[in-house]
mmCIF file of C-alpha atoms in Angstrom:
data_model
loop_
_atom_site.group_PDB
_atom_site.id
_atom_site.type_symbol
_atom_site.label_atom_id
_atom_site.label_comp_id
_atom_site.label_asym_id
_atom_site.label_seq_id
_atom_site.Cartn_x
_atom_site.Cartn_y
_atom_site.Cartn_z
ATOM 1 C CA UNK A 48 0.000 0.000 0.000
ATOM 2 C CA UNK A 49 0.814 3.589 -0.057
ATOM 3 C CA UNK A 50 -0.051 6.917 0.370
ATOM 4 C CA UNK A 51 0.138 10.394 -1.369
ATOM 5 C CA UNK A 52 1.880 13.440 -0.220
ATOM 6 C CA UNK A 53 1.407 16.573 -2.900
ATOM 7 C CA UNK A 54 2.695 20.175 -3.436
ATOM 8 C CA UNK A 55 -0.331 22.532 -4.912
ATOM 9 C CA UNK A 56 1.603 25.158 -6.480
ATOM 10 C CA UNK A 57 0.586 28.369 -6.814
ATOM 11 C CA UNK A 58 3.691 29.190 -9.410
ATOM 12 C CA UNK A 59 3.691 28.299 -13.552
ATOM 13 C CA UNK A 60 7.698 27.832 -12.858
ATOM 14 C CA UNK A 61 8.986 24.462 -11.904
ATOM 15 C CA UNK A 62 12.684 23.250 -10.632
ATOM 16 C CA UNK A 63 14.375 21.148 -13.206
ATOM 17 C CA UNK A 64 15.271 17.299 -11.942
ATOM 18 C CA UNK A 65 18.935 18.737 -12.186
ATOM 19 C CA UNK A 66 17.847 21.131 -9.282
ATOM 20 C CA UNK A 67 16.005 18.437 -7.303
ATOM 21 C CA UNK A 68 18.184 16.016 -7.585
ATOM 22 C CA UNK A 69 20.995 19.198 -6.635
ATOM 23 C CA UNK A 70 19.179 19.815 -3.839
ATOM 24 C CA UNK A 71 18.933 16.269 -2.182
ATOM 25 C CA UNK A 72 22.482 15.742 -2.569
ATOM 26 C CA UNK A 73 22.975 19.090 -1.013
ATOM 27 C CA UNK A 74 21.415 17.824 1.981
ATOM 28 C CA UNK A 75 23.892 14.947 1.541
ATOM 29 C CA UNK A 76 21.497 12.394 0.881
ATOM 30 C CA UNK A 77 22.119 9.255 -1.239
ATOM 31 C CA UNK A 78 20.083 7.980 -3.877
ATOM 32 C CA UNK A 79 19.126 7.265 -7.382
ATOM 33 C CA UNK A 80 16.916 7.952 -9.833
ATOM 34 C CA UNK A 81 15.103 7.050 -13.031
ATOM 35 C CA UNK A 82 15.487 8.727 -15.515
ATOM 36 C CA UNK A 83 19.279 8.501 -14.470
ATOM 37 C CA UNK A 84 21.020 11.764 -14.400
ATOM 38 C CA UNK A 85 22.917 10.643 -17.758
ATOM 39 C CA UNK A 86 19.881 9.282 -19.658
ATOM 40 C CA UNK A 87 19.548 11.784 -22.749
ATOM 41 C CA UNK A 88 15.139 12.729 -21.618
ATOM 42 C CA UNK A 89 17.044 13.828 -17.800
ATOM 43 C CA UNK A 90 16.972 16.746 -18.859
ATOM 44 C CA UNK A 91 13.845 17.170 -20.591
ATOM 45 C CA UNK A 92 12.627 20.686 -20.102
ATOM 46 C CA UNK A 93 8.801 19.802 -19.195
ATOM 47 C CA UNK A 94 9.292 17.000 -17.165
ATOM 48 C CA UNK A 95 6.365 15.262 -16.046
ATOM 49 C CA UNK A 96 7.894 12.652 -13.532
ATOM 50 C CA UNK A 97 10.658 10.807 -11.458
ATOM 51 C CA UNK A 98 11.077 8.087 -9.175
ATOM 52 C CA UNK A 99 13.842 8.460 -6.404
ATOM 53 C CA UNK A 100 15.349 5.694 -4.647
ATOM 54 C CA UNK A 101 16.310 6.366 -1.261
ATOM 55 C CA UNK A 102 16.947 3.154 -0.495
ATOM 56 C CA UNK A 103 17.454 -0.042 -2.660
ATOM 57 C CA UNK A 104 16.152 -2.436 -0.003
ATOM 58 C CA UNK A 105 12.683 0.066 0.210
ATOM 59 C CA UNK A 106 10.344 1.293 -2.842
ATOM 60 C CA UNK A 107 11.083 4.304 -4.415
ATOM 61 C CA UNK A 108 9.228 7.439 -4.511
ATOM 62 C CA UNK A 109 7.576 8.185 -7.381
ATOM 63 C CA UNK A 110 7.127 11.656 -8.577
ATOM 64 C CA UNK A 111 4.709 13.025 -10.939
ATOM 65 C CA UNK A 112 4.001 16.491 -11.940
ATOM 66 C CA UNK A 113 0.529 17.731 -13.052
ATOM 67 C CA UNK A 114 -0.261 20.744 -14.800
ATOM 68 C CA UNK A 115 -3.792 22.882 -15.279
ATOM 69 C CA UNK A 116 -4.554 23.067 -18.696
ATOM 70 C CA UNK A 117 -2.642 20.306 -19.928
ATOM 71 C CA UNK A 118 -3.313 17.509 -18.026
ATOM 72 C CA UNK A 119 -6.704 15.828 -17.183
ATOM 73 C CA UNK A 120 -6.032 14.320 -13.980
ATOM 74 C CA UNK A 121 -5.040 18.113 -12.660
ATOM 75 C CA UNK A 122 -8.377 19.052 -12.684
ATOM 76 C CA UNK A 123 -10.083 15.423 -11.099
ATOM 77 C CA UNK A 124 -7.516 16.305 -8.274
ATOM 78 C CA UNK A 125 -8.959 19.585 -7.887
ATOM 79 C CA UNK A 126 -12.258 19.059 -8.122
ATOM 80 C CA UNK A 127 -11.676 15.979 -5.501
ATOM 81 C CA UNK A 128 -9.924 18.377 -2.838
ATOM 82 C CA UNK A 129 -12.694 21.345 -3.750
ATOM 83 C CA UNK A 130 -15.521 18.547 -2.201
ATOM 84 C CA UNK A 131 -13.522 17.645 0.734
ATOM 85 C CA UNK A 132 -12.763 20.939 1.526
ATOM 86 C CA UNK A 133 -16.271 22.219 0.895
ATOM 87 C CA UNK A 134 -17.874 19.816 3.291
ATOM 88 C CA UNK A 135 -15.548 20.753 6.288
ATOM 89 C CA UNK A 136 -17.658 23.470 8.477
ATOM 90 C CA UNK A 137 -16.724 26.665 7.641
ATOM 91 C CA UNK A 138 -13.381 28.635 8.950
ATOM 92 C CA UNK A 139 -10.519 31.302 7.914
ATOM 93 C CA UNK A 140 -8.302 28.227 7.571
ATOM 94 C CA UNK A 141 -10.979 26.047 5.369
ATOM 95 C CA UNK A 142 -11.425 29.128 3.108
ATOM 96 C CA UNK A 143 -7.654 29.385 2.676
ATOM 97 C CA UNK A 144 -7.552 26.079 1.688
ATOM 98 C CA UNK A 145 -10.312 26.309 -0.647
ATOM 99 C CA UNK A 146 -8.255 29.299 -2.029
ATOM 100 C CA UNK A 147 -4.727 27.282 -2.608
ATOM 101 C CA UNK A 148 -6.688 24.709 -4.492
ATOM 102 C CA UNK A 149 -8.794 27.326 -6.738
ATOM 103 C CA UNK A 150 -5.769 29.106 -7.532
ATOM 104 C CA UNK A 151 -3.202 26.481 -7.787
ATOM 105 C CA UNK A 152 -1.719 26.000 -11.366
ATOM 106 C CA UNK A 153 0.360 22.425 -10.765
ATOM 107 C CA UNK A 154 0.635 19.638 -8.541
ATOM 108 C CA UNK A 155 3.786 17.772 -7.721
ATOM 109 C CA UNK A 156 2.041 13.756 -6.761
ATOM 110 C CA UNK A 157 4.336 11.823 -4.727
ATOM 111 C CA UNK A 158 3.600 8.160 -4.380
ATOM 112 C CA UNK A 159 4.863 7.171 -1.057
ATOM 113 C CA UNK A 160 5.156 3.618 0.101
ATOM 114 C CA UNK A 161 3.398 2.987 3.777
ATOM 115 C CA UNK A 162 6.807 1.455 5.016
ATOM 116 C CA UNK A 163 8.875 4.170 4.660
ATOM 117 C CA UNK A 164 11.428 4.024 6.893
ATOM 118 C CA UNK A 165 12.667 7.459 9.333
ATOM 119 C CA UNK A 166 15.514 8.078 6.839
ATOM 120 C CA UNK A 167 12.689 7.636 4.462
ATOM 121 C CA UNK A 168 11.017 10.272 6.151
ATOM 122 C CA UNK A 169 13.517 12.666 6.417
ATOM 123 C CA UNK A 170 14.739 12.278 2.243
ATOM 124 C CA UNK A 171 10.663 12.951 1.560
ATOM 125 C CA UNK A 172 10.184 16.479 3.587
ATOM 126 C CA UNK A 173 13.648 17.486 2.452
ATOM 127 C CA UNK A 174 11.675 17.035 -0.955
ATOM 128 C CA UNK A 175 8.559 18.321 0.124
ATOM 129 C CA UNK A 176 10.068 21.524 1.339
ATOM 130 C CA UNK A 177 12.226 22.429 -1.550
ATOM 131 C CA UNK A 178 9.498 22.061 -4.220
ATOM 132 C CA UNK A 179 7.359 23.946 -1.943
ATOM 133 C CA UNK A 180 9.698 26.560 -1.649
ATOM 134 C CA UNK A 181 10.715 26.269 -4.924
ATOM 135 C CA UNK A 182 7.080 26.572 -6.367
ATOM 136 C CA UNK A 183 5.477 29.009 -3.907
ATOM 137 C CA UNK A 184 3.732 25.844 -2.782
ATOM 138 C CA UNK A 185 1.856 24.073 0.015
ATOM 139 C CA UNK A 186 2.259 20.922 1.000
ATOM 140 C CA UNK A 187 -0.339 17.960 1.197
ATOM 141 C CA UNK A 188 -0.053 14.766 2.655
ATOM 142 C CA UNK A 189 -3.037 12.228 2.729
ATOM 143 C CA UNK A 190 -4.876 11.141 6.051
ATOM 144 C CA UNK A 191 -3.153 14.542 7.233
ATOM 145 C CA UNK A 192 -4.368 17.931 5.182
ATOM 146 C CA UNK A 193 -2.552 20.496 4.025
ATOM 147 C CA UNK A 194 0.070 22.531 6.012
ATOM 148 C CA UNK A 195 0.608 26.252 6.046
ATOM 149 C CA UNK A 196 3.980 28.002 4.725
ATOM 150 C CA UNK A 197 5.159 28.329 7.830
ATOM 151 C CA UNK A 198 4.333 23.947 8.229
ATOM 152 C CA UNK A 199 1.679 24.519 10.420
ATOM 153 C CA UNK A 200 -1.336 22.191 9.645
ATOM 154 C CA UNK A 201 -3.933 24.804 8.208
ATOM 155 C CA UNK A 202 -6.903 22.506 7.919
ATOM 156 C CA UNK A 203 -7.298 18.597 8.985
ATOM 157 C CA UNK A 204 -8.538 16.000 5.719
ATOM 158 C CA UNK A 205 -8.888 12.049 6.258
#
């Protein structure tokens, strides 16, 4: 089984997976990826995803990166989020939410296997936080909700 953890992004530009990938070993993590950093598509311009290893003896995570307009399972996952967020009662941080997901333009799906381990952990809000940062995004992580800039848990979703 797994579970999904998301940036909405509120920004049309995207890091390339030269700047992720940058990024992770910058934190001095160790890992792998496919498309490998020397396959000739790594460096494909409008990427659309990428599966990081953190570990060979766990699943990878599997990135994929949606965009309005272009493609159709953007707007299922708004429209999905828009219902669960409309049925929660009404509050400053409900409305807020309803805002990010009205006015969000991508969304950055990672596919996160339930037995991640603490290292795991660590490798995926490393990620998390720099394509939030990265995309003027906020971060969503299923069974949770979504968080706040400042990672504060704005409103609760199961």
């Amino acid at each position: 089984m797994s579970f999904y953890a998301r940036v909405f992004s509120m920004a049309e530009d995207y890091p390339s997976r030269f700047a992720i990938c940058d990024e992770l070993l910058e934190a001095e993590y160790e890992f792998s990826t496919f498309p490998g950093k020397f396959d000739e598509d790594f460096d494909e311009k409008d990427w659309k995803y990428l599966m990081l290893e953190y570990d060979p003896n766990h699943e990878p995570i599997r990135l994929e990166r949606n965009i309005k307009g272009v493609d159709p399972i953007f707007e299922e996952e708004r429209q999905e989020f828009l219902d669960v967020l409309q049925e929660l009662p009404y509050s400053k941080e409900q409305k807020k939410a309803v805002d990010i997901v009205k006015n969000m333009v991508q969304i950055y799906a990672l596919d996160v296997d339930e037995d991640i381990t603490e290292e795991g952990w660590q490798f995926l809000e490393t990620l998390l936080d720099f394509l939030a940062d990265a995309t003027d995004g906020y971060v969503q992580i299923d069974e949770e909700g979504i968080y706040g800039k400042e990672g504060e848990l704005l409103v609760e979703m199961e």
